[in-house]
Short mmCIF file of C-alpha atoms in Angstrom, two decimals:
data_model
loop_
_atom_site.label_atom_id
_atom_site.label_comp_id
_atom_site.label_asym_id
_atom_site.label_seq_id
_atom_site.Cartn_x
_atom_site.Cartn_y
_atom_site.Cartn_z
CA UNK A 1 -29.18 12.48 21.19
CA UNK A 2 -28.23 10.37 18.45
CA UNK A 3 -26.42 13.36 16.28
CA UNK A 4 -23.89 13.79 19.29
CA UNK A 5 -22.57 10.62 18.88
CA UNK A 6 -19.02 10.99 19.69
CA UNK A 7 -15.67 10.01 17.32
CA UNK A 8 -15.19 6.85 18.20
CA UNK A 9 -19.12 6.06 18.32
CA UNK A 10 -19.09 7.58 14.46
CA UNK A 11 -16.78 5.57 13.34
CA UNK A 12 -17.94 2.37 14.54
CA UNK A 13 -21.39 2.94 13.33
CA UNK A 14 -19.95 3.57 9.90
CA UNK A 15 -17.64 0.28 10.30
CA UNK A 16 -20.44 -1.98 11.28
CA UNK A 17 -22.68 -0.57 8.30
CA UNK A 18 -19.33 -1.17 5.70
CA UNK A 19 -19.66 -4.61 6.83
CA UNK A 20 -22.62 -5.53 5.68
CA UNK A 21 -21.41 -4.95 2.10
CA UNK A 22 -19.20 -7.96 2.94
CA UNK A 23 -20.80 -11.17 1.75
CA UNK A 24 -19.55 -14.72 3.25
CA UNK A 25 -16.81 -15.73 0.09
CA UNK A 26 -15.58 -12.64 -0.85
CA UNK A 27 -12.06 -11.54 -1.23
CA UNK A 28 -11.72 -7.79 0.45
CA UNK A 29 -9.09 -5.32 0.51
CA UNK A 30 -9.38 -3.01 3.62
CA UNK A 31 -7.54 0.40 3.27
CA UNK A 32 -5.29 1.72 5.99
CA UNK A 33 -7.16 3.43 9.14
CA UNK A 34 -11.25 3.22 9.83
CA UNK A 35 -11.43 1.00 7.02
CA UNK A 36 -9.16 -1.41 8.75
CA UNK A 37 -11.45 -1.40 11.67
CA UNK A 38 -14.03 -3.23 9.31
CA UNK A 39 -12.69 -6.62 10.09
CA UNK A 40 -13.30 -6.20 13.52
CA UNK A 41 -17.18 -6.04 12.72
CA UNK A 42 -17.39 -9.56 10.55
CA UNK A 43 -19.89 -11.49 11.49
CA UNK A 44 -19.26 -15.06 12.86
CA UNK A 45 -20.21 -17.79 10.21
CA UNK A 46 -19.35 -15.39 7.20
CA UNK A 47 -16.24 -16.92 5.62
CA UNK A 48 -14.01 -13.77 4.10
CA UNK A 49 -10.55 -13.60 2.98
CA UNK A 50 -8.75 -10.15 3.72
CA UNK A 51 -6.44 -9.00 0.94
CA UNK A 52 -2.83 -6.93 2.36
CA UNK A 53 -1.36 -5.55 -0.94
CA UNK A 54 2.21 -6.04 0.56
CA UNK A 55 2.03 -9.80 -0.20
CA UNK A 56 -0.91 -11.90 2.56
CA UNK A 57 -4.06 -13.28 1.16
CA UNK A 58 -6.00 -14.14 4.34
CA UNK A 59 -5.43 -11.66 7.18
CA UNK A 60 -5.48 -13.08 10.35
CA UNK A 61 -6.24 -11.97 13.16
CA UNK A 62 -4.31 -9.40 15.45
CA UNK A 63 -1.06 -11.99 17.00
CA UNK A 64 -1.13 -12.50 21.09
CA UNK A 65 1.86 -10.83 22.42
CA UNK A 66 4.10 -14.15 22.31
CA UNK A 67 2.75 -14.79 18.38
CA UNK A 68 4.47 -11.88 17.04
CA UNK A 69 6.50 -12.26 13.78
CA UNK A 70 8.47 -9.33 12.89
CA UNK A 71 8.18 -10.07 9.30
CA UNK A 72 4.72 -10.54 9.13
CA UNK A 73 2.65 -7.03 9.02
CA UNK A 74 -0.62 -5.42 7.20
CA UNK A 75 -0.27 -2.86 4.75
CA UNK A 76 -0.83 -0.22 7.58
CA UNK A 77 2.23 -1.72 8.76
CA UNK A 78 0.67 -3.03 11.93
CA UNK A 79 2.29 -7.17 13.21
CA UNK A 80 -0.99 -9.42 12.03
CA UNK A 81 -1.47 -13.22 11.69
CA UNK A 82 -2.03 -15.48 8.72
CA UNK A 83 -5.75 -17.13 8.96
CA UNK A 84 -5.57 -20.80 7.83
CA UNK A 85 -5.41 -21.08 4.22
CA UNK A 86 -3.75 -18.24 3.46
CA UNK A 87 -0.64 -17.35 1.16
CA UNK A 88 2.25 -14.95 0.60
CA UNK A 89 3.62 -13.29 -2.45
CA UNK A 90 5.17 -10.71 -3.82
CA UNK A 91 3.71 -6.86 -4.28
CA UNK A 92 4.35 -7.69 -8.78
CA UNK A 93 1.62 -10.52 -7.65
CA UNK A 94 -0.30 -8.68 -5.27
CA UNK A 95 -1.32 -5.62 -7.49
CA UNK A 96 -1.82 -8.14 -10.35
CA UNK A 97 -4.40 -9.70 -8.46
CA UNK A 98 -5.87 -6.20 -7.50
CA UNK A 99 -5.60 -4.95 -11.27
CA UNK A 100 -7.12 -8.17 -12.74
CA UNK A 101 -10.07 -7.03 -10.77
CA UNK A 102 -10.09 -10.72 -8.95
CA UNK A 103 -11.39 -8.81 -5.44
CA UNK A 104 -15.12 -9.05 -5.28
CA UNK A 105 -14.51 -5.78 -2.84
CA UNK A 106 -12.28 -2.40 -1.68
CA UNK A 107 -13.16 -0.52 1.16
CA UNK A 108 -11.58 2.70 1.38
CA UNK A 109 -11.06 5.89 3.22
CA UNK A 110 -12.32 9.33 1.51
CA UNK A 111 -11.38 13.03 1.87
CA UNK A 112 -13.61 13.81 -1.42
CA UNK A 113 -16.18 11.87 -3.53
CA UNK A 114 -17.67 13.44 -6.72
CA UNK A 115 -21.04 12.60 -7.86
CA UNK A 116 -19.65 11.27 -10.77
CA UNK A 117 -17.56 8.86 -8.53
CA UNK A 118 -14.14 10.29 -8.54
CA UNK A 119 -12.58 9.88 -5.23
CA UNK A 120 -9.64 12.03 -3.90
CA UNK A 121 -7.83 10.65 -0.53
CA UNK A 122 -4.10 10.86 -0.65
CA UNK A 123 -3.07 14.28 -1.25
CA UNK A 124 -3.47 18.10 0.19
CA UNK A 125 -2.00 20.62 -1.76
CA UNK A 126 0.51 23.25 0.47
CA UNK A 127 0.42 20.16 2.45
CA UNK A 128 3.62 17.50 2.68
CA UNK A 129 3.07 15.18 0.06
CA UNK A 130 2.84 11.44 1.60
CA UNK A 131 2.59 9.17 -1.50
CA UNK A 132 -0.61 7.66 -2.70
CA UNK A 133 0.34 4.13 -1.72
CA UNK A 134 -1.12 1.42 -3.31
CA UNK A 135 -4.52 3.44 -3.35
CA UNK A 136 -4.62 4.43 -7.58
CA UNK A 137 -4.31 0.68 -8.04
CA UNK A 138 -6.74 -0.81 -5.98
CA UNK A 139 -9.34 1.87 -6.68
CA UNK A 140 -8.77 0.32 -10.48
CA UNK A 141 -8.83 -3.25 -9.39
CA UNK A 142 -11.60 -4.52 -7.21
CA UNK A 143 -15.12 -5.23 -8.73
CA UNK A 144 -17.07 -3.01 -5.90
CA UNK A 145 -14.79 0.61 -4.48
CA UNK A 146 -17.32 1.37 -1.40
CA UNK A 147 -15.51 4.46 0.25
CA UNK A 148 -16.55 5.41 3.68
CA UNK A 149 -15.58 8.39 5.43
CA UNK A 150 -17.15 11.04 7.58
CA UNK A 151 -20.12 12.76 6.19
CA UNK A 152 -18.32 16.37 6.56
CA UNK A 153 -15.19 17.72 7.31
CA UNK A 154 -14.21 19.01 10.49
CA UNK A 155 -15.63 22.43 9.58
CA UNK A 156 -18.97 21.02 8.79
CA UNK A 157 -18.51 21.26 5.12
CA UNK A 158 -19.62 18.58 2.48
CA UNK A 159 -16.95 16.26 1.85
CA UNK A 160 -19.40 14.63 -1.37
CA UNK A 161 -19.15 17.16 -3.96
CA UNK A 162 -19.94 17.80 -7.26
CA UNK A 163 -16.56 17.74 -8.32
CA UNK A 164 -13.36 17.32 -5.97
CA UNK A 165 -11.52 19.97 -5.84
CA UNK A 166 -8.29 18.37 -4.14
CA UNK A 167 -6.04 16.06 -6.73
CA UNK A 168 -7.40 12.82 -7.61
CA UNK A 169 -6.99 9.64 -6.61
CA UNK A 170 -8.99 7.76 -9.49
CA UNK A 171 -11.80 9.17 -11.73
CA UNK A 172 -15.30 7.57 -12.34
CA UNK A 173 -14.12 4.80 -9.50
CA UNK A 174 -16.68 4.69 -6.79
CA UNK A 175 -19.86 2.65 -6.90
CA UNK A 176 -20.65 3.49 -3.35
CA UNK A 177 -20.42 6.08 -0.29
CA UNK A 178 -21.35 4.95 3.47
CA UNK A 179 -20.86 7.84 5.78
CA UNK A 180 -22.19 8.31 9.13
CA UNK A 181 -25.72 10.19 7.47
CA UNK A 182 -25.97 8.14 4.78
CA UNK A 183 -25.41 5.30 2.17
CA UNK A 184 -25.24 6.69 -1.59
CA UNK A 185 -24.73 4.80 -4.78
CA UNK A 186 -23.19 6.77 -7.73
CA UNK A 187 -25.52 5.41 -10.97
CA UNK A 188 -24.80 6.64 -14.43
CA UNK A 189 -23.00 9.57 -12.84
CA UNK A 190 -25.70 10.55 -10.90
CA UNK A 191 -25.32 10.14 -6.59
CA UNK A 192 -28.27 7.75 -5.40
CA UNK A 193 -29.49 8.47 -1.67
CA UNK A 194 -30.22 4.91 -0.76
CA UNK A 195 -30.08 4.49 3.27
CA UNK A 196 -30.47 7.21 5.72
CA UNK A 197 -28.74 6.58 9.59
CA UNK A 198 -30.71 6.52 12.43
CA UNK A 199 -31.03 10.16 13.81
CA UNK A 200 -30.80 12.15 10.50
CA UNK A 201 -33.88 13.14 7.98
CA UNK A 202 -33.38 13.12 4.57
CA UNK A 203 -33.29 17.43 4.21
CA UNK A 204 -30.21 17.28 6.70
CA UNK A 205 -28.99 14.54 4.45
CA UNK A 206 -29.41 16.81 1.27
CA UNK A 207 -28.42 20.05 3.39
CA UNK A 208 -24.89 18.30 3.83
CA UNK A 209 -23.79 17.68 0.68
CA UNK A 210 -23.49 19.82 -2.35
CA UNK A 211 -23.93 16.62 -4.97
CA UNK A 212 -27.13 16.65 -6.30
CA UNK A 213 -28.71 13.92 -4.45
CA UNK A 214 -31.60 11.68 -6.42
CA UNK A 215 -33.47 9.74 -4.02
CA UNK A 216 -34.07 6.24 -4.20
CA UNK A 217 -37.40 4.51 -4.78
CA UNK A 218 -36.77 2.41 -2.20
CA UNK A 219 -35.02 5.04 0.36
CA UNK A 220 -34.87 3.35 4.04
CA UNK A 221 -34.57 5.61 6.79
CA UNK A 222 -33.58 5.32 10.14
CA UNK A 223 -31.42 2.56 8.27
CA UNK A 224 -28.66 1.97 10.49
CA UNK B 1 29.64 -19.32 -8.99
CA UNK B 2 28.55 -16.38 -6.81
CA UNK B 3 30.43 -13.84 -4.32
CA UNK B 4 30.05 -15.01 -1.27
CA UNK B 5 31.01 -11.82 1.01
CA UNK B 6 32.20 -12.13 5.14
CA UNK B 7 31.56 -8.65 5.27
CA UNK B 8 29.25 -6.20 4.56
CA UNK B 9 31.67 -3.48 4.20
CA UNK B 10 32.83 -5.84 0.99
CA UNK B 11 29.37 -6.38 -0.36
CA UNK B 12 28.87 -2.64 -1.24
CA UNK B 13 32.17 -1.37 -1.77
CA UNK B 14 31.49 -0.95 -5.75
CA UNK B 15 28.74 0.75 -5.42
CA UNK B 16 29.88 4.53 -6.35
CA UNK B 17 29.05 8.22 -6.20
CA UNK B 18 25.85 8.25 -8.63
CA UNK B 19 24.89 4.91 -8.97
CA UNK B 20 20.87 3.88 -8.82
CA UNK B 21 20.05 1.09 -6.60
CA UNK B 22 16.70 -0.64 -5.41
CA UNK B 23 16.49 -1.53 -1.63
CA UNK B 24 13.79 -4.33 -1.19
CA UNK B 25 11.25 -3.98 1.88
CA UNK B 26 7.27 -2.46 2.50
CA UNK B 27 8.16 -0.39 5.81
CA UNK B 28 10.53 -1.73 7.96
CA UNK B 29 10.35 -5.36 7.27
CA UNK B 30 12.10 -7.41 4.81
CA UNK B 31 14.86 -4.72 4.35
CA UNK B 32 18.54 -5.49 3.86
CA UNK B 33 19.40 -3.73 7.16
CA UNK B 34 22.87 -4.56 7.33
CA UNK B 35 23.33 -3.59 3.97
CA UNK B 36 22.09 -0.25 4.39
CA UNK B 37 24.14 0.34 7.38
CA UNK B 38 27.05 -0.42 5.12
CA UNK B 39 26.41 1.64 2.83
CA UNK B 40 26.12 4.75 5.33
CA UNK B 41 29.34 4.03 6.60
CA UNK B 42 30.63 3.69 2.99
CA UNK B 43 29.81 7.66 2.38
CA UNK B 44 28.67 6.67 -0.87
CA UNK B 45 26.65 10.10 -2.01
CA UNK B 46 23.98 11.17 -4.74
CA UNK B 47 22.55 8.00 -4.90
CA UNK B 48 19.07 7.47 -6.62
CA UNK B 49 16.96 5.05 -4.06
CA UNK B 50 13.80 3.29 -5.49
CA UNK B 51 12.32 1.42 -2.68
CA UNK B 52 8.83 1.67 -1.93
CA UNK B 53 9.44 3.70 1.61
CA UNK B 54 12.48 5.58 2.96
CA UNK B 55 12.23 3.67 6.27
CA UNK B 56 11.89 5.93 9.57
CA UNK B 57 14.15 8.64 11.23
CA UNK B 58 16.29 6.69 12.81
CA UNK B 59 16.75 3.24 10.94
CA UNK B 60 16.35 1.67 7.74
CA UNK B 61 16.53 3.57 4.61
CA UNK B 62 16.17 7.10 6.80
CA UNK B 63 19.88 6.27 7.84
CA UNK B 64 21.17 7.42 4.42
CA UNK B 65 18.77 10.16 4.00
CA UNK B 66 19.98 11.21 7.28
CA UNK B 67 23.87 11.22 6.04
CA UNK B 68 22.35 13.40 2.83
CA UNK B 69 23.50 10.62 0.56
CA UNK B 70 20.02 10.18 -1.55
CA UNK B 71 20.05 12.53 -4.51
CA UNK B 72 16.70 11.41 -5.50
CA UNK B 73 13.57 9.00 -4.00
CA UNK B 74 11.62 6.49 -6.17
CA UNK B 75 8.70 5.19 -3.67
CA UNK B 76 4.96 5.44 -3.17
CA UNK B 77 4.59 6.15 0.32
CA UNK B 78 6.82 8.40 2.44
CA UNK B 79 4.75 9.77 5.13
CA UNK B 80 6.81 8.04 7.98
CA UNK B 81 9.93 9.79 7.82
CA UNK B 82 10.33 13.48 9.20
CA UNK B 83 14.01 14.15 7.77
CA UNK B 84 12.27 13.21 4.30
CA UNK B 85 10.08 16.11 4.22
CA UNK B 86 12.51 18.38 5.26
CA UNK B 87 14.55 17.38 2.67
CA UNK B 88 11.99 17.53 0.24
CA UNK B 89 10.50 21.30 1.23
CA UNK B 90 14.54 22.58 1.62
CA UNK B 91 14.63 21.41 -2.28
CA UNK B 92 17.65 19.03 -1.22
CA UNK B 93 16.29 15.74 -2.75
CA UNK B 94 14.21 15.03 -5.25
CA UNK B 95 11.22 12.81 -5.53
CA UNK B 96 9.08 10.92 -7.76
CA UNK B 97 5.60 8.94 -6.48
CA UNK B 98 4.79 6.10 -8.18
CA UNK B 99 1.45 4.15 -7.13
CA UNK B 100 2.60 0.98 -5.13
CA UNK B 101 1.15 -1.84 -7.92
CA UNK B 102 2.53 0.68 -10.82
CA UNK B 103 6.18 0.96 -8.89
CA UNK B 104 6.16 -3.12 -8.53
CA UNK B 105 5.51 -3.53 -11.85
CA UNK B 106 7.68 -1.24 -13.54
CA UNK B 107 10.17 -3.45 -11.15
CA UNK B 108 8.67 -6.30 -12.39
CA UNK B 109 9.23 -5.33 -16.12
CA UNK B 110 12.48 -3.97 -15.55
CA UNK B 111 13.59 -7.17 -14.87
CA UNK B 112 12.08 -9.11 -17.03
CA UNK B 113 12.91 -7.74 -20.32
CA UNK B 114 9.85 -5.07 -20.86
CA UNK B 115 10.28 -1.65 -21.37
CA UNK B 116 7.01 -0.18 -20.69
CA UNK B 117 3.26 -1.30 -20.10
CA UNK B 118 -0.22 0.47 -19.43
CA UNK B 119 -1.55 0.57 -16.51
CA UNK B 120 -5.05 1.94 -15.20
CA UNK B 121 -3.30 3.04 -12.29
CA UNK B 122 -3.57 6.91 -11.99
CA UNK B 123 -5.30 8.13 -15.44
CA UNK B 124 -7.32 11.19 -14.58
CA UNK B 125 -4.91 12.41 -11.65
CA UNK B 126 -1.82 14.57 -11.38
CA UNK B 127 0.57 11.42 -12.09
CA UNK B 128 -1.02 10.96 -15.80
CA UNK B 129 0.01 14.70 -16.40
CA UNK B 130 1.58 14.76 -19.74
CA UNK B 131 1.65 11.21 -19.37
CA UNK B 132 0.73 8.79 -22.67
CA UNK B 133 -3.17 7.47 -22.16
CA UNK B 134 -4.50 5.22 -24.80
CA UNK B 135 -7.71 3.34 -24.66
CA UNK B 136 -8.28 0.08 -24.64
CA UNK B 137 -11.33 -1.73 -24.59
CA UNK B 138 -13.03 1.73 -24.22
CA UNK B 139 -10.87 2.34 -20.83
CA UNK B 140 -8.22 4.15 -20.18
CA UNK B 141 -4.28 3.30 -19.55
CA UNK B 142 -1.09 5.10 -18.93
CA UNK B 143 2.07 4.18 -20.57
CA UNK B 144 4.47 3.52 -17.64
CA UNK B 145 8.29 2.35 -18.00
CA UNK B 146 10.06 0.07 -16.62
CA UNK B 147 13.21 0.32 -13.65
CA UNK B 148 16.46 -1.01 -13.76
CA UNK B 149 18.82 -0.53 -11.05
CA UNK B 150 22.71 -0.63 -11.11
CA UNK B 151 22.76 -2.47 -7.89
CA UNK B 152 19.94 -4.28 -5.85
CA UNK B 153 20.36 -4.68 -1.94
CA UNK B 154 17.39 -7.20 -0.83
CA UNK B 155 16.67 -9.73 1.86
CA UNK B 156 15.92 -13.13 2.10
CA UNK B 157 15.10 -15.83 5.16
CA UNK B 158 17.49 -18.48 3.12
CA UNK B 159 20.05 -18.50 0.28
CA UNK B 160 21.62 -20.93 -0.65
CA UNK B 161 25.66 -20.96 -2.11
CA UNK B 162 24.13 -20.96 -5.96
CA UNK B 163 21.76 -17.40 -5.21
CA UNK B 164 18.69 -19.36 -4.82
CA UNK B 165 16.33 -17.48 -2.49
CA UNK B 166 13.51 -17.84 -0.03
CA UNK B 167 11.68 -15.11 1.66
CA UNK B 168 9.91 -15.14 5.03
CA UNK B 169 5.89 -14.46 5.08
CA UNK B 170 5.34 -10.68 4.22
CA UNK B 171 8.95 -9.86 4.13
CA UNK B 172 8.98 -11.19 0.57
CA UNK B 173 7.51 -8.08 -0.62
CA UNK B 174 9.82 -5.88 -3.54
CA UNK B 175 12.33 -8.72 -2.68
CA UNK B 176 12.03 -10.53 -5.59
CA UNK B 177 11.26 -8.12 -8.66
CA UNK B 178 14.43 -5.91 -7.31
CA UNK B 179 16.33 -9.36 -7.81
CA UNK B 180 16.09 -9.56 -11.09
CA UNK B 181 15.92 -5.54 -12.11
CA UNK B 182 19.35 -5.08 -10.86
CA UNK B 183 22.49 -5.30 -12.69
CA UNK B 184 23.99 -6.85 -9.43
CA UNK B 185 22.18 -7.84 -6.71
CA UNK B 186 23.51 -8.59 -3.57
CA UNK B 187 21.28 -10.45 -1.56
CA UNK B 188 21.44 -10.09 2.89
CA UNK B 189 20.31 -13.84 4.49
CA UNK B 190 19.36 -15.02 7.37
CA UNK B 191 20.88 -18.49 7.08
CA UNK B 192 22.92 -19.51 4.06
CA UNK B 193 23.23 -23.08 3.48
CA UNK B 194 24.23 -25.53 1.86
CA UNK B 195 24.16 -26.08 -2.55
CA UNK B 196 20.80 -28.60 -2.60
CA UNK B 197 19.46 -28.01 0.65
CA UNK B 198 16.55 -25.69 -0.68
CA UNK B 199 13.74 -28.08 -2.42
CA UNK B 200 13.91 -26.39 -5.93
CA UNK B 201 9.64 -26.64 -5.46
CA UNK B 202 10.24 -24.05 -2.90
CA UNK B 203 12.42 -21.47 -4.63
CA UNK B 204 11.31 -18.26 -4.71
CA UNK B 205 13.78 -16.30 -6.53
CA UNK B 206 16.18 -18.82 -8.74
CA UNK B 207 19.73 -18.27 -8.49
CA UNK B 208 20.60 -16.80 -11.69
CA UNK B 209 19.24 -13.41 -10.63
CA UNK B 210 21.51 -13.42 -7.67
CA UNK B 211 25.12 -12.58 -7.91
CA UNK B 212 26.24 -12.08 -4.27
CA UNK B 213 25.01 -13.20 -1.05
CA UNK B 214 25.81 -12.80 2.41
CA UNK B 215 24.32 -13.78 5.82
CA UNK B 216 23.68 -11.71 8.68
CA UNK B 217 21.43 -10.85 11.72
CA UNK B 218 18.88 -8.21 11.46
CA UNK B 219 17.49 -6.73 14.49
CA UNK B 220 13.48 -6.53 12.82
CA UNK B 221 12.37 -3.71 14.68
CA UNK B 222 8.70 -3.03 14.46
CA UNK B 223 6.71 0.24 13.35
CA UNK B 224 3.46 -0.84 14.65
CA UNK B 225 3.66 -3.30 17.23
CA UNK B 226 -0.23 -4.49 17.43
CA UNK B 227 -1.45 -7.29 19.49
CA UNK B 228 -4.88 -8.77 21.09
CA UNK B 229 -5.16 -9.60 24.50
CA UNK B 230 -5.87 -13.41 25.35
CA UNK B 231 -4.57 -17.12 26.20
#
């Protein structure tokens, strides 16, 4: 059955889904973890250029073991290649490209969304405090913030609330959720069901979050 | 004419108890590793760090945290570094988070003559608290302010014996704002060469920001070695 998909299965589904918000020509910023795993979906013949906000415009691929270059890495910190055409700069450069909103696209990772859009991934109170990384920018910088994440936590409670309650990472910031239930856009500060997965209804859908969920005109179920 | 040092014991030896200093890198790479090593052995204490990480347990930056010699930690990401929270929850070194574009800028601007700017970065979360927001455009900004440091440690691929400076792929990173936001910057090379041998078109940080350079060999070690399988 569908629902028992396991972890990996999960996140894969939602990876393959984020990529379709790619279109051939953009210029994306992938955040660290299941967002990164994105680029391993693209489809052949579309023509993207990966952002790193430590300083590479054109993320290659992953090196082969005798291509490594110590000094070139990802923002997750992982060794990575240079695709043809792309450059190097400095981080001063790199967020002023993110903050001048010149990426059509962000995809990032989620503990919380809001139905207003606010998104909170980077810190747990009680918790060691990590840093936010270059997260508050980019959530400020790219034309389209898509955040996908797991539909609930790990206690099977809503993770897309009507208001976060762990510290924010940028208010009013997300146009759009992909989990591995549904798709939702956030409209005029009101949460849009859009695209159900295969395997769920729209009640379990609804059941699973405690945003008020409107629902599209032009729902599609079974969606992906 | 710049200091040209022969050791790295020399390049830090006036930085003193208290002083602030930027350390360029993003993780592990582009760092000034033998400068850092120096400046353990130096003993050098309550030192304010901004670098954007504090480098792991056992190298990099985490080598002075390590000898207790930070006082306090400007950065925006910290999470690889166990002696770092320890630190932090023992209430033995203090630290302020800065988002990563907002910490390169106020680099940026520190250098470059501009005291403070506004930034979207961070309005609406805990980092605005009792922070200036003004609107513009009917959006929101935070006043941020700039950083200076009283000594910057970075690393370039090539310098050459007038301070000019180019960096290696994504080892450029802070490199280059730090350069110019310190009083004195001491720059770690790979190769220095010769006055003229760097085509000025390919200059990434001009001389005059650079007042002493030195060439060494780092080892590069890797956090997150990843590779694909293939011919």
């Amino acid at each position: 059955m569908i629902k028992q998909l396991d972890k990996v299965s999960v996140r894969e589904r939602i990876a393959r889904r984020a990529e379709k918000e790619i279109e051939s020509g953009y210029y994306v910023n992938l955040g660290i973890g299941m967002p990164t795993m994105v680029a391993n979906y693209i489809q052949e013949g579309k023509q993207v250029v990966l952002q790193s906000e430590n300083g590479l415009l054109g993320i290659g691929k992953s090196p082969l073991e005798t291509e490594v270059d110590p000094d070139l890495i990802n923002a997750g910190k992982e060794t990575v290649t240079a695709q043809a055409g792309a450059s190097y700069f400095s981080n001063a450069e790199s967020f002023a490209m993110i903050r001048g909103e010149h990426l059509n696209l962000a995809i990032l990772g989620g503990m919380e969304v809001s139905e207003a859009g606010d998104l909170a991934n980077w810190m747990i109170p009680g918790k060691m405090i990590k840093g936010m990384g270059g997260a508050m920018d980019i959530v400020h910088g790219a034309k389209k913030i898509v955040v996908i994440m797991d539909h609930v936590n790990k206690h099977n409670e809503p993770k897309i609330l009507k208001k976060c309650s762990l510290p924010l990472t940028g208010e009013q910031v997300v146009n759009r959720i992909i989990t591995d239930r549904a798709v939702m856009d956030v409209e005029e500060n009101e949460l849009v069901l859009v695209e159900v997965a295969e395997g769920w209804t729209v009640e379990e859908v609804i059941a699973s979050t405690e945003a008020e969920l409107k629902i599209s005109d032009y729902l599609q179920t079974g969606a992906y | 004419m710049k200091t040209i040092y022969t050791s790295f014991e020399d390049a830090v030896k006036n930085i003193q108890d208290g002083s602030t200093i930027m350390v360029g890198g993003f993780g592990l790479v582009g760092i000034p590793e033998n400068l850092i090593l120096a400046l353990v052995n130096s003993q050098v204490k309550h030192l304010t760090v901004i670098s954007n990480n504090c480098g792991v347990d056992d190298w990099g930056l985490g080598l002075l945290l390590k000898n207790k010699q930070i006082d306090k930690m400007i950065g925006s990401y910290v999470g690889e570094n166990k002696e770092f929270e320890r630190q932090v929850l023992a209430g033995e070194l203090e630290v302020e988070l800065t988002p990563q574009g907002t910490l390169a800028e106020r680099i940026r601007a520190g250098g470059a003559g501009i005291p403070a700017f506004y930034t979207p970065a961070g309005v609406g979360t805990p980092i605005a608290d009792g922070g200036e927001v003004r609107i513009f455009d009917n959006k929101e900004y935070l006043l941020q302010t700039a950083l200076k440091a009283d000594f910057s440690l970075i690393r370039a691929a090539v310098g050459d014996y007038a301070g000019n400076l180019v960096y290696n792929k994504t080892a450029r990173n802070f490199n280059p704002m730090m350069a110019a936001a310190g009083k004195v910057t001491i720059a770690e090379v790979e190769q220095l060469v010769e006055t003229g041998s760097i085509d000025p078109d390919h200059v990434h940080t001009p001389g005059i920001y650079v007042q002493g350079l030195i060439e060494g060999k780092q080892e590069k070690r890797i956090e997150r070695l990843t590779v694909r399988q293939g011919m």
